[in-house]
Coordinates of C-alpha atoms and ligand atoms in Angstrom, one line a residue:
M353 CA -0.1 0.1 -0.1
K354 CA 1.2 3.5 -0.9
N355 CA 0.1 5.9 1.7
A356 CA 1.0 9.7 2.3
V357 CA 0.1 12.5 4.7
Y358 CA -0.8 16.0 3.6
P359 CA -0.2 18.1 6.7
G360 CA -1.0 21.8 7.1
S361 CA -2.8 24.5 9.2
F362 CA -5.8 24.8 6.7
D363 CA -7.1 27.8 8.5
P364 CA -9.2 27.8 6.4
M365 CA -8.7 25.3 3.7
T366 CA -8.9 26.7 0.2
L367 CA -9.4 25.4 -3.4
G368 CA -5.7 25.4 -3.7
H369 CA -5.4 23.1 -0.8
L370 CA -8.4 21.1 -2.5
D371 CA -6.5 20.8 -5.8
V372 CA -3.4 19.3 -4.2
I373 CA -5.6 16.8 -2.2
E374 CA -7.4 15.6 -5.2
R375 CA -4.1 15.2 -7.3
A376 CA -2.3 13.7 -4.5
A377 CA -5.1 11.2 -3.8
K378 CA -4.7 9.9 -7.5
M379 CA -0.9 8.9 -6.7
F380 CA -1.5 7.0 -3.5
D381 CA -3.8 4.3 -2.1
T382 CA -4.8 6.4 0.9
L383 CA -3.9 10.0 1.7
T384 CA -4.5 11.4 5.2
V385 CA -5.0 15.0 5.3
S386 CA -4.1 16.2 8.8
V387 CA -4.7 19.4 10.4
L388 CA -1.7 20.7 12.6
N389 CA -2.8 21.5 16.1
N390 CA -0.3 24.6 16.6
K391 CA -0.7 26.0 20.0
A392 CA 1.6 28.9 19.1
K393 CA -0.9 30.1 16.5
S394 CA -4.3 31.4 17.4
P395 CA -6.5 30.2 14.6
L396 CA -9.8 31.4 13.0
F397 CA -11.2 28.0 13.1
S398 CA -10.7 25.4 15.9
V399 CA -9.0 22.1 15.0
E400 CA -12.3 20.2 15.2
E401 CA -14.1 22.7 12.8
R402 CA -11.0 22.4 10.3
V403 CA -11.3 18.7 10.3
N404 CA -15.1 18.9 9.8
I405 CA -14.6 21.2 6.9
L406 CA -12.1 19.1 5.4
Q407 CA -14.2 16.0 5.6
E408 CA -17.0 17.8 3.9
A409 CA -14.8 19.0 1.3
T410 CA -13.3 15.6 0.6
A411 CA -16.3 13.5 0.9
H412 CA -16.3 12.7 -2.8
L413 CA -12.6 11.2 -2.5
D414 CA -13.0 7.5 -1.1
N415 CA -9.3 7.2 -0.2
V416 CA -8.9 10.5 1.6
K417 CA -9.2 10.4 5.4
V418 CA -9.0 13.4 7.6
D419 CA -7.3 13.4 11.0
S420 CA -5.3 16.0 13.3
F421 CA -2.0 15.8 15.1
S422 CA 0.2 17.8 17.4
G423 CA 4.0 17.4 18.0
L424 CA 6.7 16.5 15.5
L425 CA 5.4 15.4 12.1
I426 CA 8.0 12.6 11.7
D427 CA 6.3 10.8 15.1
Y428 CA 2.9 11.4 13.5
C429 CA 4.2 9.7 10.4
K430 CA 5.7 6.8 12.3
K431 CA 2.5 6.4 14.1
L432 CA 0.6 6.0 10.9
G433 CA 3.3 3.9 9.2
V434 CA 3.6 6.6 6.4
H435 CA 6.8 7.6 4.8
V436 CA 5.8 10.2 2.3
V437 CA 4.7 13.8 3.3
I438 CA 3.0 15.9 0.6
R439 CA 3.3 19.6 0.5
G440 CA 2.3 22.2 -2.0
L441 CA 4.5 24.9 -3.6
R442 CA 3.3 28.0 -4.8
A443 CA 6.1 30.4 -5.5
I444 CA 9.6 30.7 -4.9
T445 CA 9.0 32.2 -1.6
D446 CA 7.6 28.9 -0.3
F447 CA 10.7 26.9 -1.5
E448 CA 13.2 28.0 1.0
Y449 CA 11.0 27.3 4.0
E450 CA 9.7 24.1 2.6
L451 CA 13.2 22.8 1.5
Q452 CA 14.5 23.5 5.0
V453 CA 11.6 21.6 6.6
A454 CA 11.6 18.7 4.3
Q455 CA 15.5 18.4 4.9
T456 CA 15.0 18.5 8.6
N457 CA 12.2 16.0 8.5
R458 CA 14.4 13.6 6.4
K459 CA 17.3 14.1 8.8
L460 CA 15.2 13.5 11.9
S461 CA 13.7 10.3 10.5
N462 CA 16.9 8.9 9.5
G463 CA 15.8 9.0 5.9
D464 CA 12.5 7.4 6.8
V465 CA 10.2 10.2 5.7
D466 CA 10.6 11.9 2.3
T467 CA 8.5 15.0 1.2
L468 CA 6.9 15.1 -2.3
F469 CA 6.1 18.6 -3.5
L470 CA 3.3 19.5 -5.9
T471 CA 3.4 22.8 -7.8
T472 CA 0.3 24.7 -7.4
S473 CA -2.1 24.7 -10.4
L474 CA -1.7 28.2 -11.9
E475 CA -5.4 29.4 -11.2
Y476 CA -4.6 28.9 -7.3
A477 CA -0.9 30.3 -7.2
Y478 CA -2.1 33.4 -5.7
L479 CA -4.2 31.8 -3.2
S480 CA -3.4 31.4 0.6
S481 CA -5.4 31.0 3.8
S482 CA -4.1 34.3 5.1
S483 CA -5.3 36.3 2.0
V484 CA -8.8 34.6 2.3
K485 CA -9.0 35.8 6.1
E486 CA -7.8 39.5 4.9
I487 CA -10.4 39.6 2.0
A488 CA -13.3 38.0 4.1
C489 CA -12.8 40.4 7.1
F490 CA -13.5 43.3 4.9
G491 CA -16.5 41.6 3.4
G492 CA -14.6 41.0 -0.1
D493 CA -15.7 38.1 -2.4
I494 CA -13.9 34.7 -1.4
R495 CA -16.1 32.6 -3.7
Q496 CA -13.2 31.9 -6.0
C497 CA -11.0 31.0 -3.1
V498 CA -12.9 28.4 -0.9
P499 CA -15.5 25.7 -1.6
A500 CA -19.1 27.0 -1.6
F501 CA -20.2 25.6 1.5
L502 CA -17.5 27.2 3.3
V503 CA -18.1 30.8 2.0
Q504 CA -20.5 31.8 4.8
K505 CA -18.6 30.0 7.5
V506 CA -15.6 32.1 6.8
Y507 CA -17.7 35.6 6.8
D508 CA -19.6 34.3 10.1
K509 CA -16.2 34.4 11.9
F510 CA -15.9 38.2 11.1
G511 CA -19.6 38.6 11.8
I512 CA -20.2 39.5 8.2
T513 CA -23.9 38.7 6.9
A514 CA -24.2 41.3 4.3
F515 CA -22.5 39.3 1.7
K516 CA -25.0 36.3 2.0
Q517 CA -27.9 38.6 1.9
E518 CA -26.4 40.0 -1.3
Q519 CA -25.9 36.6 -2.8
Q520 CA -29.5 35.6 -2.0
N521 CA -30.7 38.5 -3.7
T522 CA -28.8 37.8 -7.0
Ligands
ADP1305 P1 1.1 25.6 6.8 O1 0.8 26.5 8.0 O2 1.6 24.3 7.3 O3 2.0 26.2 5.7 P2 -1.1 25.8 5.1 O4 -2.5 25.4 5.3 O5 -1.1 27.2 5.0 O6 -0.2 25.3 6.1 O7 -0.6 25.0 3.9 C1 -0.5 23.6 3.9 C2 0.3 23.1 2.5 O8 -0.5 23.7 1.4 C3 1.7 23.8 2.4 O9 2.3 22.9 1.8 C4 1.3 25.0 1.4 O10 2.4 25.4 0.7 C5 0.4 24.3 0.6 N1 -0.6 25.5 -0.1 C6 -1.4 26.4 0.5 N2 -1.9 27.1 -0.5 C7 -1.8 26.5 -1.6 C8 -2.2 26.8 -3.1 N3 -2.9 27.9 -3.4 N4 -1.7 26.0 -4.0 C9 -0.9 24.8 -3.7 N5 -0.6 24.5 -2.6 C10 -0.9 25.2 -1.4

């Protein structure tokens, strides 16, 4: 069995993440998308909310599981018996950080955990969770950024209902 883990904050998940998930799911027998419970960050969505959102967004993919973890990624991989980590690359700015993390994980795991990078589809190259939050907090249109069922959930976090009403009237 070829299995992989796609870890991340997913706060919130975007269509860019979903694109990576769909492509990675075709390459592996099972793909575990796992929300990092990072106590240092104060997230918009709780870990449980992010897990539920990812489950809903990936319901059409039979070989995708959603989970969460805290602590070292290599310990989590060991627990699952997984040797491949998926990460997405959007721009050269992602590369330096991702390269360092991938090399650290390979070193710490004594070569047991490798990282596989998928380059972003061009239409999502500009997308990030932080830009979604920034647009949404001012009531901007995020319909091109996140799955349809998630749009209002993001606005709700900022107490924005106007966009919903506008949508309903069109
Ligand atoms: P983290 O906080 O771990 O970087 P993110 O949720 O921001 O978590 O991202 C998880 C992974 O998804 C990272 O590898 C990131 O580069 C990738 N990613 C984020 N946005 C996109 C996108 N628009 N296209 C492709 N990959 C992306």
